[in-house]
Short mmCIF file of C-alpha atoms (C1' of nucleotides) in Angstrom, two decimals:
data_model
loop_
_atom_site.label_atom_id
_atom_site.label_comp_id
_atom_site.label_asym_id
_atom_site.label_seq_id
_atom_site.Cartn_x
_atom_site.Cartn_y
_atom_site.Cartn_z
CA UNK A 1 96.00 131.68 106.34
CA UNK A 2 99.17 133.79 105.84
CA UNK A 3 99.89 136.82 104.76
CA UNK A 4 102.72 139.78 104.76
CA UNK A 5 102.96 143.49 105.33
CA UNK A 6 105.67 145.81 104.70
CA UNK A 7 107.84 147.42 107.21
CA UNK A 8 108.11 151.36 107.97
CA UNK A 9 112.74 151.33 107.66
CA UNK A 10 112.74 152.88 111.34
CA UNK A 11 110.35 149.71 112.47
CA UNK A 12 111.74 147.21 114.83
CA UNK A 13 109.36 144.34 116.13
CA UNK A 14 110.50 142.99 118.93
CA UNK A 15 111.16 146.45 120.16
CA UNK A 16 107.29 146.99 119.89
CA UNK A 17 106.60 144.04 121.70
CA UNK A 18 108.90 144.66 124.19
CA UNK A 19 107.91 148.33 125.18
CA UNK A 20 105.85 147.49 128.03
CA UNK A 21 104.48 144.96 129.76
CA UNK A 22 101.15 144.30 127.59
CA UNK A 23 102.37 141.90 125.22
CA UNK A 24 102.54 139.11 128.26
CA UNK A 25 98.60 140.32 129.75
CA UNK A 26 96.11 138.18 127.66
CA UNK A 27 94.83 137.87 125.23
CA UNK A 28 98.43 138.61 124.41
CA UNK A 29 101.00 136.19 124.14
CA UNK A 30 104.73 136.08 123.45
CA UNK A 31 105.97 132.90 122.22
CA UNK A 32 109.67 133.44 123.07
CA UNK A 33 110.85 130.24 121.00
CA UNK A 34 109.40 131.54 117.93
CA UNK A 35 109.64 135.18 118.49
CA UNK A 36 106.49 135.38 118.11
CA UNK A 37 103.14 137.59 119.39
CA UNK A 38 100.41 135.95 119.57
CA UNK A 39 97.09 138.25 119.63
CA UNK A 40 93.07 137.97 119.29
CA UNK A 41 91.65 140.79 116.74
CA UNK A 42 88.02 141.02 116.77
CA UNK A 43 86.66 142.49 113.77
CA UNK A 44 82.98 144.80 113.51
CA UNK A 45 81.12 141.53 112.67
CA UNK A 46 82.00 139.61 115.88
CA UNK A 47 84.62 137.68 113.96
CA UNK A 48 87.59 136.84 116.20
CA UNK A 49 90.65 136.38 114.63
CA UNK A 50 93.84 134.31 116.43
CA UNK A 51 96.88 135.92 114.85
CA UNK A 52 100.40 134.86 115.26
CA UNK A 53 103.00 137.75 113.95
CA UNK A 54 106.89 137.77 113.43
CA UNK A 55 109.04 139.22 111.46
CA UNK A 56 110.75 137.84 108.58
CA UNK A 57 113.41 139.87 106.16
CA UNK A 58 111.98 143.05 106.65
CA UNK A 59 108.23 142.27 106.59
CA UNK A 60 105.52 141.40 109.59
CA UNK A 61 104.30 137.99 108.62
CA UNK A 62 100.67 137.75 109.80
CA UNK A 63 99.15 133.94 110.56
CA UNK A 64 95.89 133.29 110.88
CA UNK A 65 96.14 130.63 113.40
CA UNK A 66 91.92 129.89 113.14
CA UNK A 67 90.93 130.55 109.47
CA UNK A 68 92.33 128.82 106.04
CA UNK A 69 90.15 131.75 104.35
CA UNK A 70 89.76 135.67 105.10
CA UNK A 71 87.08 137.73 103.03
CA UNK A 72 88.83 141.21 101.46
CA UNK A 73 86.80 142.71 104.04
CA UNK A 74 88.12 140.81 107.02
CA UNK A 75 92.00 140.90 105.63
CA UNK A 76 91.52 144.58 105.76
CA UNK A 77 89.69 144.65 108.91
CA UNK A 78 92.77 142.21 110.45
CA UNK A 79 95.34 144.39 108.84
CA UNK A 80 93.70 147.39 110.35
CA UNK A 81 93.94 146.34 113.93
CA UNK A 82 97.53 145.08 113.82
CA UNK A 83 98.81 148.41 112.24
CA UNK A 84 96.91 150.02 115.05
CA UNK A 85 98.19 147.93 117.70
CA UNK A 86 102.14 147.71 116.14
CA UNK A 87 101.71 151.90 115.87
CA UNK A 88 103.15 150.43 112.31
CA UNK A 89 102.35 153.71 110.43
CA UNK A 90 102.62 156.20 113.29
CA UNK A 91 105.60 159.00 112.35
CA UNK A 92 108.15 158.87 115.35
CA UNK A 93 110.68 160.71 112.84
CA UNK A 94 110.23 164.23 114.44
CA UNK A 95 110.96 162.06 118.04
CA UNK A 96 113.95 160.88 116.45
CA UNK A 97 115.22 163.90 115.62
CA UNK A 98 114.83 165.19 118.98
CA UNK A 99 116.50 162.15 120.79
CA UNK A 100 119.20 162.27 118.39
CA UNK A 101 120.13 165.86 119.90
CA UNK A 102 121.11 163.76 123.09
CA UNK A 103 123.75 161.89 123.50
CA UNK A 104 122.20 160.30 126.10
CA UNK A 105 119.15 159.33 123.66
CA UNK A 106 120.91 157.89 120.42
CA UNK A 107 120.35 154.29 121.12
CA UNK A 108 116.52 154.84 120.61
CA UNK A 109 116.58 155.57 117.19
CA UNK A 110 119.09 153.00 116.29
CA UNK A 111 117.36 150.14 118.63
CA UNK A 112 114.18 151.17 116.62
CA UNK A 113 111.92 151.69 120.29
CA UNK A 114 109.68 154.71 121.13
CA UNK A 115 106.07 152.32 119.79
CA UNK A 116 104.10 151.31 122.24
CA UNK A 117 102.29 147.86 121.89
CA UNK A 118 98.44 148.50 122.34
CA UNK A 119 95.52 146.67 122.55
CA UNK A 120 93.00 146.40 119.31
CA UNK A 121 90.53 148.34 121.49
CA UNK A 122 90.88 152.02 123.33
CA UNK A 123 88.59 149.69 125.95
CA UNK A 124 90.84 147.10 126.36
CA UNK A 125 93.86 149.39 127.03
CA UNK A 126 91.61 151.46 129.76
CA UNK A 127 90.46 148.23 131.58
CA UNK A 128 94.23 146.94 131.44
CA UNK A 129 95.41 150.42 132.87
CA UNK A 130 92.79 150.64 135.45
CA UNK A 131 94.11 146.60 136.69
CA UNK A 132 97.46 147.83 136.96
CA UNK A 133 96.76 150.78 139.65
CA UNK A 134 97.43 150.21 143.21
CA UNK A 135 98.52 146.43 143.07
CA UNK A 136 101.31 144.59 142.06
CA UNK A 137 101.48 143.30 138.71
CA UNK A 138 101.30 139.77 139.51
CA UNK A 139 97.74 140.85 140.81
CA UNK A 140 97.63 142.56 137.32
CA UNK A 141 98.23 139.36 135.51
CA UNK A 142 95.04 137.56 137.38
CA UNK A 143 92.36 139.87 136.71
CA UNK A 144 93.61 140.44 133.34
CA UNK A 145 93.59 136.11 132.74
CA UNK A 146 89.82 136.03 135.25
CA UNK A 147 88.41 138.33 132.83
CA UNK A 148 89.69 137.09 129.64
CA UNK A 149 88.84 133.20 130.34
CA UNK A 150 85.37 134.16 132.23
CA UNK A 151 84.20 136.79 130.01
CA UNK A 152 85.75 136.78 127.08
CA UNK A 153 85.26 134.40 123.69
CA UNK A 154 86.85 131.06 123.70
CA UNK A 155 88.61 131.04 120.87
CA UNK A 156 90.80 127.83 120.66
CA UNK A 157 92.48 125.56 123.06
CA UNK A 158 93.37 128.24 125.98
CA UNK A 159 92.97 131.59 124.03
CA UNK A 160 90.21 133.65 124.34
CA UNK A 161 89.44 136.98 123.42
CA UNK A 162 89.21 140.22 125.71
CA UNK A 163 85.68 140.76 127.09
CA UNK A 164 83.50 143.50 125.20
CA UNK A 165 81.92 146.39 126.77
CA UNK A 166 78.45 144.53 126.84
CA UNK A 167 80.27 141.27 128.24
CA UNK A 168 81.05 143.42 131.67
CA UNK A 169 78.57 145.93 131.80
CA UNK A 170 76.34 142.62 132.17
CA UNK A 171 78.00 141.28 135.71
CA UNK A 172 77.15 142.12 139.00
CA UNK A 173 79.84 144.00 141.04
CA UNK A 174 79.97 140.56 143.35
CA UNK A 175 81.07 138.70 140.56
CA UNK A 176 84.16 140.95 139.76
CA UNK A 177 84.82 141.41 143.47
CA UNK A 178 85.27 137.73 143.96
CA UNK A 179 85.48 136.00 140.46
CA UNK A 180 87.67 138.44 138.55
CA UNK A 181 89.86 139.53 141.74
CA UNK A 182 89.60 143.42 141.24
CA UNK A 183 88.35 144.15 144.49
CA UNK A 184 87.05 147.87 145.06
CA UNK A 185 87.90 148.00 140.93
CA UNK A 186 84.74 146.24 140.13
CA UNK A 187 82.61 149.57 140.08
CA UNK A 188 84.87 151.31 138.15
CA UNK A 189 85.14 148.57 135.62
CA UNK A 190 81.34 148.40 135.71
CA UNK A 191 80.71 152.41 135.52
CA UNK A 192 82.89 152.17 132.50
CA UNK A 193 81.11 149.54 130.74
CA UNK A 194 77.98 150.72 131.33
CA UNK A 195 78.93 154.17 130.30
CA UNK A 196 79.87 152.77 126.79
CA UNK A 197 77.20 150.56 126.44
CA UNK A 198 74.76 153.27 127.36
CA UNK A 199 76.64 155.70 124.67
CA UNK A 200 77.75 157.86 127.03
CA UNK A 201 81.31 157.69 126.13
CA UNK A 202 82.96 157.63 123.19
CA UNK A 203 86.09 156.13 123.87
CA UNK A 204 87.02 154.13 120.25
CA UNK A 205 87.34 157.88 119.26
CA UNK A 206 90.13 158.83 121.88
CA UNK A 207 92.57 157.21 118.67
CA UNK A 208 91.58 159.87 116.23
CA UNK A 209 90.68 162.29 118.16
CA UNK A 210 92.03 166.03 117.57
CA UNK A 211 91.24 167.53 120.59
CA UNK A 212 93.89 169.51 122.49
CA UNK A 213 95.52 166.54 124.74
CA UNK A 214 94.33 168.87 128.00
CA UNK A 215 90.86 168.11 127.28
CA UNK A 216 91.63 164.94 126.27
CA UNK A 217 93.56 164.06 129.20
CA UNK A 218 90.37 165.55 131.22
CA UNK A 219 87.82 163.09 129.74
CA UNK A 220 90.67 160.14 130.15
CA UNK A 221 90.27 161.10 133.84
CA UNK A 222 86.78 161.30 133.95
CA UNK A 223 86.66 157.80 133.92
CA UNK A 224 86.15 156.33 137.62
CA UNK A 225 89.10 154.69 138.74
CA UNK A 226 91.73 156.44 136.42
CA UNK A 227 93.60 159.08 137.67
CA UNK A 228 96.67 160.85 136.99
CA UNK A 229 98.78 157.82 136.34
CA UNK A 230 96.39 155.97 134.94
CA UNK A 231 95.45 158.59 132.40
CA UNK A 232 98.99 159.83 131.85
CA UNK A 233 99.85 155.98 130.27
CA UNK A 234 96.72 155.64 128.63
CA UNK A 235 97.69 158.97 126.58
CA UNK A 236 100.77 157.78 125.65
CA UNK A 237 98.95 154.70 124.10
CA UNK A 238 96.53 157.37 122.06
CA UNK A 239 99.70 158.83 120.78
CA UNK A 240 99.91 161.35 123.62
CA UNK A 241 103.13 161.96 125.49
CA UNK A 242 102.53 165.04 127.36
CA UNK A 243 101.78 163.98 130.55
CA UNK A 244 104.17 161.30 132.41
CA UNK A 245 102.25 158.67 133.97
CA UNK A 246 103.93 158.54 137.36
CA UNK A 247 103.72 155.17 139.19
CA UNK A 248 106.05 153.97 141.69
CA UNK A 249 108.29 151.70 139.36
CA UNK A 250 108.60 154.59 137.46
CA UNK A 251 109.62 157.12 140.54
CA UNK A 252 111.99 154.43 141.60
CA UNK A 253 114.16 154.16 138.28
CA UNK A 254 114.18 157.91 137.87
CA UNK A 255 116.03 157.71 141.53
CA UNK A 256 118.33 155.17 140.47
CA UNK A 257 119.26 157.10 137.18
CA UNK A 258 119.62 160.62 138.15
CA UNK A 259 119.76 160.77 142.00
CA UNK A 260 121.58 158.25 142.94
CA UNK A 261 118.25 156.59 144.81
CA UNK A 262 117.28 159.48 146.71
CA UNK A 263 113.98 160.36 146.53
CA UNK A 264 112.40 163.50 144.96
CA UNK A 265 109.50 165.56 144.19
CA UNK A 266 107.22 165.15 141.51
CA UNK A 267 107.83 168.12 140.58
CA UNK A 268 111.38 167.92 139.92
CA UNK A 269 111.08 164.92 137.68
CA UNK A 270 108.43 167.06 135.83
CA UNK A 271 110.75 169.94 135.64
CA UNK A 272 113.47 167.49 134.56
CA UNK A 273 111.49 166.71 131.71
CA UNK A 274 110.12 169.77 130.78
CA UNK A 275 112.80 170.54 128.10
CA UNK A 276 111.50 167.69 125.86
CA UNK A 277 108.22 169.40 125.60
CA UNK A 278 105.28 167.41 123.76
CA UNK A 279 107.24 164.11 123.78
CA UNK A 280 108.36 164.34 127.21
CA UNK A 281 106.46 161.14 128.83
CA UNK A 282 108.31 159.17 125.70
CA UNK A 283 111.30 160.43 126.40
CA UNK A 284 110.94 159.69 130.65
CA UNK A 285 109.57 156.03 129.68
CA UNK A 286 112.68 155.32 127.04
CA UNK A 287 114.83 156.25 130.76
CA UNK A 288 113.03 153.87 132.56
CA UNK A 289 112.97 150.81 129.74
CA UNK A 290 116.89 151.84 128.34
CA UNK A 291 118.09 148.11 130.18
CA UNK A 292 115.09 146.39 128.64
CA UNK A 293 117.05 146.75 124.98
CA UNK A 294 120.01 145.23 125.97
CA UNK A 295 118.26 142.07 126.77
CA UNK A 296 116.09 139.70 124.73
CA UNK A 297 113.32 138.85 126.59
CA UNK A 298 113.00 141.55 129.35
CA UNK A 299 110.32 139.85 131.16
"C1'" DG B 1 99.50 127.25 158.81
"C1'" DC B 2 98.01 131.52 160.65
"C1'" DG B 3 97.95 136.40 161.64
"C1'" DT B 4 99.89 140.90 160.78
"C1'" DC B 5 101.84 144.40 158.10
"C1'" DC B 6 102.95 146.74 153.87
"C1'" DA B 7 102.89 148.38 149.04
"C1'" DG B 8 100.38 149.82 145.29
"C1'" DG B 9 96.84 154.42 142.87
"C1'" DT B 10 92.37 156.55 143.30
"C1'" DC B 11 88.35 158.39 145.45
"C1'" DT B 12 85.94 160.97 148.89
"C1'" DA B 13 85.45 163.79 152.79
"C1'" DC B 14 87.28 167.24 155.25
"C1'" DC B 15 90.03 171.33 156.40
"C1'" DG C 1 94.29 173.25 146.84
"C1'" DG C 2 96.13 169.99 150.01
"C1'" DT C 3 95.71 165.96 153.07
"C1'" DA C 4 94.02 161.77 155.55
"C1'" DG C 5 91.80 157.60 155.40
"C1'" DA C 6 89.44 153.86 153.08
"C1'" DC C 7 89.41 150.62 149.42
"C1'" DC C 8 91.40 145.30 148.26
"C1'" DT C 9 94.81 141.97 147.20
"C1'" DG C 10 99.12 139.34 147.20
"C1'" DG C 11 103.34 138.77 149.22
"C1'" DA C 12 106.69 139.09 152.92
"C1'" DC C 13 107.50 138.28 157.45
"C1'" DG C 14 107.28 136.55 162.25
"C1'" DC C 15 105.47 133.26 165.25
#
DNA sequence: GCGTCCAGGTCTACC
DNA sequence: GGTAGACCTGGACGC
């Protein structure tokens, strides 16, 4: 089944796909040929959906690789998640205006970047984030594929969907020590699940969530396993760019940009970014990414 | 092929 | 509040 959706003006795709490195961890897919994302959406009914998106003259074409029929209910549901994911109707407009101040910052308006690709679940993103710390990211890429293809919902051929909540939170820590590669992860992973399963944590709400981002940055870090990096990013997928998200990929660039590679505090990258207040993580990561834009597949 | 070392964030214990 | 060490894996390196 196919169907379109429009386009905010200020919306570029393959800028969105391209803003960080989820759209190549499964159950994410680029198809570089086709310029194309591929993605699983579950739906509140257990329904998994295989989705293929591109762009085409100004709208987001949406195909629905595994059904020739979707209910009004599940078309909504579908459309939901990939406006959610695409940050399609999130206002960057007041971001805009501030990078436009900045010489150094015009290209970001006109290259259309500033969205961040997320995952159709707050749960997904958090797992992700807590596979990228302390390894590299080809270590990343295997947990994120063990977990998918041993926990998750085969879908067709060699998709499958992300693991639920329930779908961990039933494993023994043995299993994710040895089967899905996280190593001294696997509690953390498991605490989390459990915690959500259990209804102790309601983290589907971190998206609409009005808290002040302090406290919500203090409940983000609550979570075993995610600390200040950790938490950092996963705000800035919530819509939260307060805090910047540290990691050493990120330390390294800022050294290459502005100090001509000599290291330096934390503290003075914080204060560097200080003047761009609440948007100051966006602002840090559209440093970091600038040489991504200039090519067309990054990575 | 094998062993050793290092990088990568977070947690916990300790001062 | 700050710091050291442990956690675990893949990759680089030397033999």
């Amino acid at each position: 089944m196919k169907f379109t959706l429009p386009l905010p003006s200020n919306f570029s795709f393959w800028s969105t796909v391209y803003s960080h490195g989820w759209c190549v961890l499964p159950p994410f897919n680029v198809d570089k040929e086709q310029k194309r994302l591929n993605v699983v959406v579950p739906t509140r009914h257990n329904s998994m959906y295989h989705v293929s998106l591109y762009e085409e003259k100004k709208r987001l074409v949406v195909l629905v690789e595994n059904s020739r029929q979707l209910t009004t209910a599940a078309r909504f549901e579908v459309t939901k998640a990939i406006s959610t994911m695409l940050r399609i109707n999130e206002s960057l407009d007041e971001f805009y205006v501030h990078a436009k101040k900045h010489p150094r910052y015009r290209w970001v308006s006109r290259r259309g970047a500033g969205r961040l690709l997320r995952s159709p679940t707050v749960f997904e993103d958090v797992v992700k984030m807590i596979c990228t710390t302390n390894c590299s990211w080809a270590l990343t890429e295997i947990m994120v594929a063990a977990l998918t293809t041993k926990l998750g919902v085969h879908i067709q051929g060699d998709v499958y969907s992300f693991p639920t909540p329930n779908a961990i939170a039933a494993q023994s820590e043995p299993f994710l020590r040895k089967e899905i590669r996280c190593g001294y992860r696997a509690p953390f992973l498991l605490e989390l699940s459990q915690r959500i399963t259990n209804e102790d944590l309601s983290i589907e709400q971190w998206r609409t969530s009005d808290a002040p981002t302090e406290e919500l940055f203090n409940e983000v870090r609550s979570v075993k396993g995610v600390g200040e990096y950790a938490a950092g990013n996963i705000l800035k997928l919530l819509g939260r760019y307060d805090y910047l998200g540290l990691d050493s990929w990120c330390r390294g660039k800022f050294y290459e940009i502005f100090t001509k590679g000599r290291k330096v505090k934390d503290s003075t990258i914080e204060k560097h970014y200080a003047p761009f207040g609440k948007w100051r993580g966006l602002f840090l990561w559209m440093d970091v990414t600038k040489d991504w834009y200039e090519k067309e597949f990054p990575f």
